[in-house]
Coordinates of C-alpha atoms in Angstrom, one line a residue:
M1 CA -10.7 30.6 -2.3
A2 CA -9.2 29.8 1.1
R3 CA -5.5 29.5 1.2
A4 CA -4.7 25.8 1.0
K5 CA -2.3 24.2 3.5
M6 CA 1.1 23.7 2.1
V7 CA 1.9 20.0 1.7
M8 CA 4.7 17.9 0.3
H9 CA 3.7 14.5 -1.0
H10 CA 6.1 11.6 -0.6
T11 CA 6.5 11.9 -4.4
V12 CA 8.7 14.9 -3.7
I13 CA 11.0 12.7 -1.6
R14 CA 11.4 10.3 -4.4
E15 CA 12.8 11.5 -7.7
Y16 CA 10.1 10.4 -10.0
K17 CA 11.6 12.0 -13.1
R18 CA 14.2 9.2 -13.0
M19 CA 12.6 5.7 -12.9
V20 CA 14.4 2.4 -12.6
V21 CA 13.1 0.1 -15.3
Y22 CA 14.1 -3.5 -15.4
V23 CA 15.2 -4.6 -18.9
E24 CA 14.5 -8.3 -19.2
N25 CA 16.4 -8.9 -22.4
H26 CA 19.6 -7.7 -20.9
N27 CA 19.1 -8.8 -17.3
E28 CA 20.2 -5.3 -16.0
E29 CA 18.7 -2.1 -14.7
A30 CA 18.3 0.9 -16.9
V31 CA 17.4 4.4 -15.7
Y32 CA 14.8 6.1 -17.9
T33 CA 14.9 9.9 -17.8
L34 CA 12.1 11.9 -19.4
S35 CA 13.3 14.0 -22.3
P36 CA 12.8 17.7 -22.2
E37 CA 10.1 17.3 -24.9
E38 CA 8.3 14.6 -22.9
E39 CA 8.4 16.6 -19.8
Q40 CA 7.1 19.7 -21.6
K41 CA 4.2 17.7 -23.0
L42 CA 3.2 16.6 -19.5
V43 CA 3.4 20.2 -18.2
A44 CA 1.2 21.3 -21.1
L45 CA -1.3 18.6 -20.2
A46 CA -1.4 20.0 -16.6
E47 CA -1.9 23.5 -18.0
T48 CA -4.9 22.2 -19.9
M49 CA -6.4 20.2 -17.0
I50 CA -6.0 22.9 -14.3
Q51 CA -8.3 25.1 -16.3
H52 CA -11.1 23.0 -15.0
W53 CA -10.5 24.4 -11.5
D54 CA -10.7 27.9 -10.2
I55 CA -6.9 28.0 -9.8
Q56 CA -4.5 30.4 -11.5
A57 CA -1.2 28.7 -11.9
T58 CA 2.0 30.7 -11.8
T59 CA 4.3 27.8 -12.5
I60 CA 3.7 24.1 -12.9
E61 CA 6.3 21.5 -11.8
L62 CA 6.2 17.9 -12.9
I63 CA 6.8 15.7 -9.8
Q64 CA 6.0 12.3 -11.1
G65 CA 6.1 11.4 -14.8
G66 CA 6.8 8.5 -17.2
Q67 CA 4.1 6.2 -15.9
L68 CA 0.3 6.0 -15.7
A69 CA 0.1 7.9 -12.4
L70 CA 1.2 11.5 -12.9
V71 CA 1.7 14.2 -10.3
W72 CA 2.3 17.9 -10.7
K73 CA 2.9 20.7 -8.2
I74 CA 0.7 23.7 -9.2
H75 CA 2.3 26.9 -7.8
T76 CA -0.2 29.8 -7.2
T77 CA -0.3 33.0 -5.3
D78 CA -2.5 31.2 -2.8
G79 CA 0.1 28.5 -2.2
P80 CA 0.7 25.1 -4.0
F81 CA -1.7 22.5 -5.0
C82 CA -1.3 18.9 -6.2
L83 CA -2.7 17.8 -9.5
K84 CA -2.8 14.1 -10.0
R85 CA -3.8 11.7 -12.8
I86 CA -5.0 8.6 -11.1
H87 CA -3.8 5.4 -12.6
R88 CA -6.7 3.2 -11.3
P89 CA -9.7 2.1 -13.4
E90 CA -12.5 4.7 -13.1
K91 CA -14.8 2.7 -10.9
K92 CA -12.1 2.0 -8.4
A93 CA -10.8 5.5 -8.6
L94 CA -14.3 6.9 -7.8
F95 CA -14.5 4.7 -4.7
S96 CA -11.2 6.0 -3.4
I97 CA -11.9 9.7 -4.4
H98 CA -15.1 9.8 -2.4
A99 CA -13.5 8.0 0.5
Q100 CA -10.8 10.6 0.7
D101 CA -13.4 13.4 0.5
Y102 CA -15.4 11.7 3.3
L103 CA -12.3 11.4 5.5
A104 CA -11.1 15.0 4.9
K105 CA -14.5 16.4 5.7
K106 CA -14.7 14.2 8.8
G107 CA -11.5 15.8 10.1
M108 CA -9.1 13.0 9.3
R109 CA -5.7 14.3 8.2
V110 CA -5.8 13.4 4.6
P111 CA -5.3 16.0 1.8
S112 CA -8.6 17.7 1.0
I113 CA -9.9 17.5 -2.5
I114 CA -10.4 20.8 -4.3
P115 CA -13.7 20.8 -6.3
S116 CA -13.6 21.8 -9.9
K117 CA -15.5 24.7 -11.4
V118 CA -18.5 22.5 -11.9
N119 CA -18.3 21.4 -8.2
Q120 CA -17.0 17.9 -9.0
L121 CA -14.3 16.1 -7.1
Y122 CA -12.5 15.2 -10.4
T123 CA -12.3 15.9 -14.1
K124 CA -12.2 13.1 -16.7
H125 CA -9.8 13.3 -19.6
G126 CA -9.7 10.3 -21.9
P127 CA -9.8 7.1 -19.7
F128 CA -8.2 8.9 -16.7
L129 CA -9.6 10.9 -13.8
F130 CA -7.7 14.0 -12.6
V131 CA -8.0 15.3 -9.1
V132 CA -6.6 18.4 -7.3
Y133 CA -5.6 18.2 -3.7
E134 CA -4.2 20.5 -1.1
W135 CA -0.4 20.2 -0.9
I136 CA 0.8 18.9 2.4
E137 CA 4.2 20.0 3.7
G138 CA 6.0 17.4 5.9
R139 CA 8.7 14.8 6.2
P140 CA 8.6 11.0 5.9
F141 CA 8.9 8.9 9.0
E142 CA 12.2 7.4 10.0
L143 CA 11.4 3.9 11.2
T144 CA 14.7 3.4 12.9
M145 CA 13.5 5.9 15.5
Q146 CA 11.1 4.5 18.1
E147 CA 9.1 7.8 18.3
D148 CA 8.5 7.8 14.6
L149 CA 7.7 4.1 14.6
E150 CA 5.0 4.7 17.2
M151 CA 3.6 7.7 15.5
I152 CA 3.2 6.0 12.1
M153 CA 1.3 3.2 13.7
K154 CA -0.9 5.6 15.6
G155 CA -1.6 7.4 12.3
L156 CA -2.7 4.1 10.8
A157 CA -5.1 3.5 13.7
D158 CA -6.5 7.0 13.3
F159 CA -7.1 6.3 9.7
H160 CA -9.0 3.0 10.4
V161 CA -11.2 4.5 13.1
A162 CA -12.0 7.6 11.0
S163 CA -12.9 5.5 8.0
I164 CA -15.8 3.7 9.8
G165 CA -19.0 4.8 8.3
Y166 CA -17.8 5.6 4.8
K167 CA -20.3 4.5 2.1
P168 CA -19.8 5.6 -1.5
P169 CA -22.5 7.6 -3.2
P170 CA -25.2 5.7 -5.1
G171 CA -23.9 4.3 -8.3
I172 CA -20.3 4.0 -7.2
P173 CA -19.2 0.3 -6.9
I174 CA -18.0 -0.9 -3.5
F175 CA -14.6 -2.4 -3.4
T176 CA -14.1 -4.9 -0.6
K177 CA -11.9 -7.7 0.4
L178 CA -14.0 -8.7 3.4
G179 CA -14.3 -12.5 3.6
R180 CA -11.9 -13.2 0.7
W181 CA -8.8 -14.2 2.6
P182 CA -9.4 -17.9 2.5
N183 CA -9.6 -17.8 -1.3
H184 CA -6.5 -15.6 -1.5
Y185 CA -4.6 -18.2 0.5
I186 CA -5.8 -21.1 -1.7
K187 CA -4.8 -19.2 -4.8
R188 CA -1.3 -18.6 -3.5
F189 CA -0.5 -22.1 -2.3
Q190 CA -1.9 -23.7 -5.4
Q191 CA 0.3 -21.4 -7.5
M192 CA 3.3 -22.5 -5.4
E193 CA 2.4 -26.1 -6.3
I194 CA 2.2 -25.2 -10.0
W195 CA 5.6 -23.4 -9.9
K196 CA 7.1 -26.7 -8.8
N197 CA 6.4 -28.0 -12.3
L198 CA 8.0 -25.0 -13.9
S199 CA 11.1 -25.3 -11.6
A200 CA 11.5 -28.9 -12.6
T201 CA 12.1 -27.8 -16.2
M202 CA 15.1 -25.8 -15.1
P203 CA 17.7 -28.4 -13.8
D204 CA 20.6 -25.9 -14.4
D205 CA 19.0 -23.1 -12.4
P206 CA 20.1 -23.1 -8.7
F207 CA 17.1 -21.0 -7.7
S208 CA 14.7 -23.6 -9.2
Q209 CA 16.6 -26.5 -7.7
L210 CA 16.4 -25.0 -4.3
Y211 CA 12.8 -24.3 -4.8
L212 CA 12.1 -28.0 -5.7
A213 CA 14.1 -29.2 -2.7
E214 CA 12.6 -27.0 0.0
I215 CA 9.2 -25.6 -1.0
D216 CA 7.0 -28.4 0.2
A217 CA 7.4 -27.5 3.8
F218 CA 6.2 -24.0 3.1
I219 CA 3.3 -25.1 1.1
L220 CA 2.3 -27.4 3.9
E221 CA 2.4 -24.5 6.4
A222 CA 0.4 -22.3 4.0
K223 CA -2.3 -24.9 3.9
H224 CA -2.2 -25.3 7.7
T225 CA -2.5 -21.5 8.1
H226 CA -5.5 -21.6 5.8
Q227 CA -7.1 -24.2 8.1
R228 CA -6.3 -22.1 11.1
L229 CA -8.0 -19.1 9.6
L230 CA -11.1 -21.1 8.9
E231 CA -11.2 -22.3 12.5
S232 CA -10.7 -18.8 13.9
E233 CA -13.4 -16.1 14.3
Y234 CA -12.4 -14.6 10.9
T235 CA -15.8 -15.2 9.4
K236 CA -17.6 -13.8 12.4
W237 CA -15.5 -10.7 12.4
T238 CA -16.0 -10.1 8.6
D239 CA -19.7 -10.6 9.0
E240 CA -19.8 -8.1 11.8
L241 CA -18.0 -5.5 9.6
Q242 CA -20.4 -5.9 6.7
T243 CA -22.7 -3.2 8.1
F244 CA -20.1 -0.7 9.3
P245 CA -16.8 -1.6 7.6
N246 CA -13.6 0.3 7.9
L247 CA -11.2 1.1 5.0
C248 CA -7.8 -0.4 4.6
H249 CA -5.2 1.7 2.9
Q250 CA -3.4 -1.3 1.5
D251 CA -0.2 0.6 0.8
Y252 CA 0.5 2.3 4.1
G253 CA 4.1 3.0 5.1
T254 CA 6.8 5.7 4.9
G255 CA 5.9 6.4 1.3
N256 CA 2.3 7.2 2.0
S257 CA 2.4 9.1 5.3
L258 CA 4.0 12.4 6.5
L259 CA 4.7 14.2 9.7
D260 CA 4.0 17.9 9.3
P261 CA 5.8 20.8 11.1
S262 CA 3.1 20.8 13.8
N263 CA 3.9 17.1 14.5
Q264 CA 0.6 16.0 13.0
I265 CA 0.4 12.7 11.1
W266 CA -1.0 12.8 7.5
V267 CA -2.1 9.8 5.4
I268 CA -1.7 10.3 1.6
D269 CA -2.2 8.4 -1.6
L270 CA -5.5 6.7 -0.9
D271 CA -5.9 5.3 -4.5
T272 CA -5.9 1.7 -3.4
V273 CA -8.3 1.8 -0.4
S274 CA -10.8 -1.0 0.0
Y275 CA -13.0 -2.4 2.8
D276 CA -11.2 -5.1 4.8
L277 CA -10.2 -6.0 8.3
P278 CA -7.9 -3.4 9.8
I279 CA -5.2 -6.0 10.6
R280 CA -4.5 -6.4 6.9
D281 CA -2.7 -3.0 7.0
L282 CA -0.9 -4.0 10.1
R283 CA 0.4 -7.2 8.5
K284 CA 1.5 -5.3 5.4
M285 CA 3.2 -2.7 7.4
I286 CA 4.9 -4.8 10.1
I287 CA 6.1 -8.0 8.4
P288 CA 8.0 -6.5 5.5
L289 CA 9.7 -4.0 7.9
L290 CA 10.9 -6.9 10.1
D291 CA 11.9 -8.8 7.0
T292 CA 14.6 -6.2 6.2
T293 CA 16.6 -7.2 9.3
G294 CA 16.9 -10.9 8.7
V295 CA 15.9 -11.6 12.3
W296 CA 12.7 -11.5 14.3
N297 CA 12.8 -8.3 16.3
A298 CA 10.3 -9.0 19.0
D299 CA 10.7 -5.6 20.6
Q300 CA 10.0 -3.7 17.4
F301 CA 7.1 -6.0 16.7
Q302 CA 5.5 -5.3 20.1
I303 CA 6.2 -1.5 19.9
M304 CA 4.3 -1.3 16.6
I305 CA 1.3 -3.3 17.9
N306 CA 1.2 -1.4 21.2
A307 CA 1.3 1.9 19.5
Y308 CA -1.6 0.9 17.2
E309 CA -3.6 -0.4 20.1
S310 CA -3.1 2.8 22.1
V311 CA -5.5 4.3 19.6
S312 CA -7.6 1.3 18.4
P313 CA -7.4 -1.7 20.7
L314 CA -7.8 -5.2 19.3
T315 CA -9.5 -8.1 21.1
A316 CA -7.5 -11.3 21.9
E317 CA -9.3 -13.2 19.0
Q318 CA -8.6 -10.3 16.6
K319 CA -4.9 -10.4 17.4
K320 CA -4.9 -14.2 16.9
I321 CA -6.4 -13.7 13.4
M322 CA -3.7 -11.1 12.7
F323 CA -0.9 -13.5 13.8
I324 CA -2.4 -16.2 11.6
D325 CA -2.5 -13.9 8.6
M326 CA 1.1 -12.8 9.4
L327 CA 2.1 -16.5 9.4
F328 CA 1.1 -17.0 5.8
P329 CA 4.2 -16.9 3.5
Y330 CA 3.2 -13.7 1.5
E331 CA 6.8 -12.4 1.4
L332 CA 8.2 -15.8 0.2
Y333 CA 5.4 -16.0 -2.4
D334 CA 6.3 -12.5 -3.7
V335 CA 10.0 -13.6 -4.2
I336 CA 9.0 -16.7 -6.1
R337 CA 6.5 -14.8 -8.2
E338 CA 9.2 -12.3 -9.1
K339 CA 11.2 -15.2 -10.5
Y340 CA 8.6 -17.2 -12.3
V341 CA 6.0 -14.5 -13.3
R342 CA 8.1 -11.4 -13.8
K343 CA 11.1 -13.4 -15.0
S344 CA 13.5 -11.5 -12.8
P345 CA 17.0 -13.2 -12.6
L346 CA 16.9 -13.9 -8.9
L347 CA 19.7 -15.8 -7.4
A348 CA 19.3 -18.9 -5.2
N349 CA 20.6 -17.1 -2.1
E350 CA 17.7 -14.6 -2.4
L351 CA 15.3 -17.5 -2.2
A352 CA 17.3 -19.1 0.6
E353 CA 17.1 -15.8 2.6
A354 CA 13.4 -15.6 2.1
M355 CA 12.9 -19.1 3.2
E356 CA 15.0 -18.6 6.3
Y357 CA 13.0 -15.5 7.3
E358 CA 9.8 -17.6 6.9
R359 CA 11.3 -20.1 9.3
I360 CA 12.2 -17.4 11.8
K361 CA 8.8 -15.7 11.5
S362 CA 7.0 -19.1 11.8
K363 CA 8.7 -19.9 15.0
A364 CA 7.9 -16.6 16.6
L365 CA 4.3 -16.4 15.4
N366 CA 3.4 -19.9 16.3
I367 CA 4.5 -19.2 19.9
L368 CA 2.2 -16.2 19.9
I369 CA -0.7 -18.1 18.4
E370 CA -0.4 -20.9 20.9
E371 CA -0.9 -18.4 23.7
F372 CA -4.6 -18.0 22.7

């Protein structure tokens, strides 16, 4: 067996043996640590599963435990490997597994999948699929550094370009979000209307009272954004991509990308990939990052888009669609959902900050949209 490249998944950066779990009944955070017995059981599971591969483990290290997705580092005399239990439903997992195999064989820098003894890309155990990957050594990107910021965006563009042409094998369901944005918008602003009724039942809750007083303007802009999307070339673009779609990572960022010692960019953790417009990943990468500053950083915004376009240029109309999608209040929606669906005890100032960022974002993006 060829010696695998040494790789460090972002899961090594995070300490997954300690997981922060919100305890609703006590409105506080608790840290759950695996007991030695629990950890040993998971190591034993890995010892059992790795026997399905032509890999002789010397030691096994649990990297991520205590949740449905599990990750182990398999040490061997040929270097380390990554054993992962994928937490996605089997049909979705198969779509992503074959996508990663396609990309790796095409030369895209994603961890290669090591076939099992029976030449399969995975082994099934109970309801879960287990996969072995090469282990990538690298560091996470530091987005306060412009060079890293540019590289991570170029890596995303490389991923999108390389993914064009992927089609799952016969019998594997296709997962796509192409053409579904209008319905996603409708679902969200309708839910925001429904939450008004819930907030009205909480007269003593400052968060809910602020929500009642201020949310209508944001719902109105969400509806206006929906109309703008319908009037754009969104449908034309999605129709064009039906034949040769690209993949969207859907969770791209510092947690799912690495820079190796040779200054090469790697994209990891492809479990959630789906067909969609590439700008979906740009929006999910750029807008939350800017949201952490409380101001609209036009320079950072342009640096990220320029870096992406240096690899994969966007047309003027495609950028307009991207700006329209960025205008939709996804981040505000997520804050509200955290309060009313997940029942987190958010304070009114957290809602106020989210609303203020939406106002700042709206002003900047509307100026950009009007330029087209």
